[in-house]
mmCIF file of C-alpha atoms in Angstrom:
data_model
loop_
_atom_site.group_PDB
_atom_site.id
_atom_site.type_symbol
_atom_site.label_atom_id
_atom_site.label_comp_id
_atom_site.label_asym_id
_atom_site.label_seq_id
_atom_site.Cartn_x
_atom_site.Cartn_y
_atom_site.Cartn_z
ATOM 1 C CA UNK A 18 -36.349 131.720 113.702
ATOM 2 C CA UNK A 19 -35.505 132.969 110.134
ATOM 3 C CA UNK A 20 -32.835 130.232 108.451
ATOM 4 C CA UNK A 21 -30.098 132.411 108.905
ATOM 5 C CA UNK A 22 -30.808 132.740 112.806
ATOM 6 C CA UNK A 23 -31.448 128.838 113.640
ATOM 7 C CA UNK A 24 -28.492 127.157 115.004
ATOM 8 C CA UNK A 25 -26.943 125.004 112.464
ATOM 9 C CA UNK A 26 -27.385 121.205 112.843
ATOM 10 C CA UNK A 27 -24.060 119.230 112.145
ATOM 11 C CA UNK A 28 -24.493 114.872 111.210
ATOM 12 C CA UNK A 29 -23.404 112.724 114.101
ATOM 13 C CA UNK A 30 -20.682 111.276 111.169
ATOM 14 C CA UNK A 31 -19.312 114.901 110.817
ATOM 15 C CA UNK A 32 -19.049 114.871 114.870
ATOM 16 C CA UNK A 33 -17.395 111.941 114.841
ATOM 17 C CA UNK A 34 -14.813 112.820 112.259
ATOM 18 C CA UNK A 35 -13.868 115.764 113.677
ATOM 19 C CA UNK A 36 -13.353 114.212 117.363
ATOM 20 C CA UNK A 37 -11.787 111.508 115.664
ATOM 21 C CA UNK A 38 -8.999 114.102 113.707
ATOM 22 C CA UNK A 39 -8.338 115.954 117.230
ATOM 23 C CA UNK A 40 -6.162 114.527 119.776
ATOM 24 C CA UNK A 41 -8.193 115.246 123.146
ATOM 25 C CA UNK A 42 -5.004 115.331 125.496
ATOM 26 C CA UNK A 43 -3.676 117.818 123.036
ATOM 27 C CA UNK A 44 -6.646 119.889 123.176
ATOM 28 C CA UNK A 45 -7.260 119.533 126.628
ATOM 29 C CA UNK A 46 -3.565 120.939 127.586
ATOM 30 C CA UNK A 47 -3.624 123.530 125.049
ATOM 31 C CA UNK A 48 -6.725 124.462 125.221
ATOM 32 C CA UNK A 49 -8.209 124.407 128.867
ATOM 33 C CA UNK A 50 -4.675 124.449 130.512
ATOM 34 C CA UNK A 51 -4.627 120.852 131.751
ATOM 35 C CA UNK A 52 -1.644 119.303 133.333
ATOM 36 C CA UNK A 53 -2.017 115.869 131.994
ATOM 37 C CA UNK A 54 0.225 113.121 133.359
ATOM 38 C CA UNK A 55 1.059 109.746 131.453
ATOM 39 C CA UNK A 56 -0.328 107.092 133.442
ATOM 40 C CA UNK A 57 -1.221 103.665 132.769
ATOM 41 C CA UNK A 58 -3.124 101.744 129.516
ATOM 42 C CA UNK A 59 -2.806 104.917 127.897
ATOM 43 C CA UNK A 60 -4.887 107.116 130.248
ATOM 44 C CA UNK A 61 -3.524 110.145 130.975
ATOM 45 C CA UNK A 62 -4.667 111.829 134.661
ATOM 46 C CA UNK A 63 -5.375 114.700 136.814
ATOM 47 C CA UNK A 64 -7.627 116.798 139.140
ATOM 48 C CA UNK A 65 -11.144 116.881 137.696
ATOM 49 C CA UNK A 66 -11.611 120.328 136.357
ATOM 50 C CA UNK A 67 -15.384 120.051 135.761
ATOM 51 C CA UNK A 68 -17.783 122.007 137.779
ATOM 52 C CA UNK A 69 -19.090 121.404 140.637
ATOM 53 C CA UNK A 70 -16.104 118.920 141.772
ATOM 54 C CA UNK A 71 -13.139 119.546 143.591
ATOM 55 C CA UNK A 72 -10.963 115.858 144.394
ATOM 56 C CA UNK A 73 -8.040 115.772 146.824
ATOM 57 C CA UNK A 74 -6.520 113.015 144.466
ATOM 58 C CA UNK A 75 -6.566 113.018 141.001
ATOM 59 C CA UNK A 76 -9.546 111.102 139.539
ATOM 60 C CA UNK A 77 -10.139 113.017 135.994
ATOM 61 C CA UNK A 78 -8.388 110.145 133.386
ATOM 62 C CA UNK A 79 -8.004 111.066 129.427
ATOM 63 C CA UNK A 80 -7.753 108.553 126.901
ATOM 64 C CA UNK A 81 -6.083 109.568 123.475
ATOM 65 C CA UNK A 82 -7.244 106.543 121.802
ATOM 66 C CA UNK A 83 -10.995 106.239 122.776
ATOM 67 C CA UNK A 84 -11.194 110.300 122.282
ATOM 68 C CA UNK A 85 -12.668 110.024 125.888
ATOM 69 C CA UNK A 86 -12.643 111.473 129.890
ATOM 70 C CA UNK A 87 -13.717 110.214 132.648
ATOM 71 C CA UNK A 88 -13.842 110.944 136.088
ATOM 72 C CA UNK A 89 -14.188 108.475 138.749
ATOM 73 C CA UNK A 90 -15.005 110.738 141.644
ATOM 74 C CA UNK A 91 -17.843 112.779 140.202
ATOM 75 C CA UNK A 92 -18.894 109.745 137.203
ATOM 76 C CA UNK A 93 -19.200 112.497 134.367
ATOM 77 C CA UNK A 94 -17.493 111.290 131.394
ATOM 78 C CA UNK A 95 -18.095 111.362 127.112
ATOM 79 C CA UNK A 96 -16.225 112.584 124.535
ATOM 80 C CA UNK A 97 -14.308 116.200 123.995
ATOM 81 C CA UNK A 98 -17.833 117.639 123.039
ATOM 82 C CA UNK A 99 -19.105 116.757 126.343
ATOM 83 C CA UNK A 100 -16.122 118.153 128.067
ATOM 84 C CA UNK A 101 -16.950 121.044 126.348
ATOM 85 C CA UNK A 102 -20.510 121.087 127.329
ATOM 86 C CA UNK A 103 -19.801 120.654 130.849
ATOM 87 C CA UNK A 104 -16.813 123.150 131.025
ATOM 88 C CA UNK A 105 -18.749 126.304 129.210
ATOM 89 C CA UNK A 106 -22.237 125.264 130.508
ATOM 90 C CA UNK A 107 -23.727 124.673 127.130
ATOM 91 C CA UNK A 108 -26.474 122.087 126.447
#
C-alpha cells in the first residue's frame, strides 16, 4: 500500500480521549436506536442488540461512567469501539 492508501493508525491516548469526551448511552440511543432504561449503580439496560444474540430478558447493561457495555447473556463487552466492532462487523 502507497501512504495515502494504508489505513491510518490512531495512539491508544487519542482512543481514549475521544471515548472519554463521548457519552456512550448518548451515542448508543442516538446513534444505533437503543432504548436505554435507567437502572441501578448507574447502568443503564436493555435487549442485547449484538449479533448473533437474541435474550428474552434484558441482559445488555451500559455504563456512562466506565464508557462501557456488557452483556451478561452472551459475555461480549468493551468499550463504544468494541460495540462498534461487533455491531458493523469490523475487526
Amino acid at each position: 500500500f502507497s501512504e495515502r492508501h494504508r489505513p491510518h493508525q490512531y495512539s491508544s491516548d487519542f482512543i481514549k480521549q475521544v471515548l472519554g469526551a463521548l457519552d456512550i448511552v448518548q451515542v448508543l440511543e442516538s446513534e444505533f436506536g437503543l432504548v436505554l432504561e435507567e437502572g441501578t449503580n448507574g447502568w443503564y439496560n436493555t435487549h442485547c442488540p449484538l449479533p448473533g444474540h437474541r435474550d428474552s430478558s434484558p441482559s445488555f447493561g451500559v455504563n456512562r461512567e466506565l464508557g462501557a457495555f456488557n452483556c451478561f447473556g452472551c459475555s461480549r463487552s468493551g468499550t463504544l469501539v468494541k460495540f462498534v466492532q461487533l455491531v458493523e462487523g469490523l475487526g
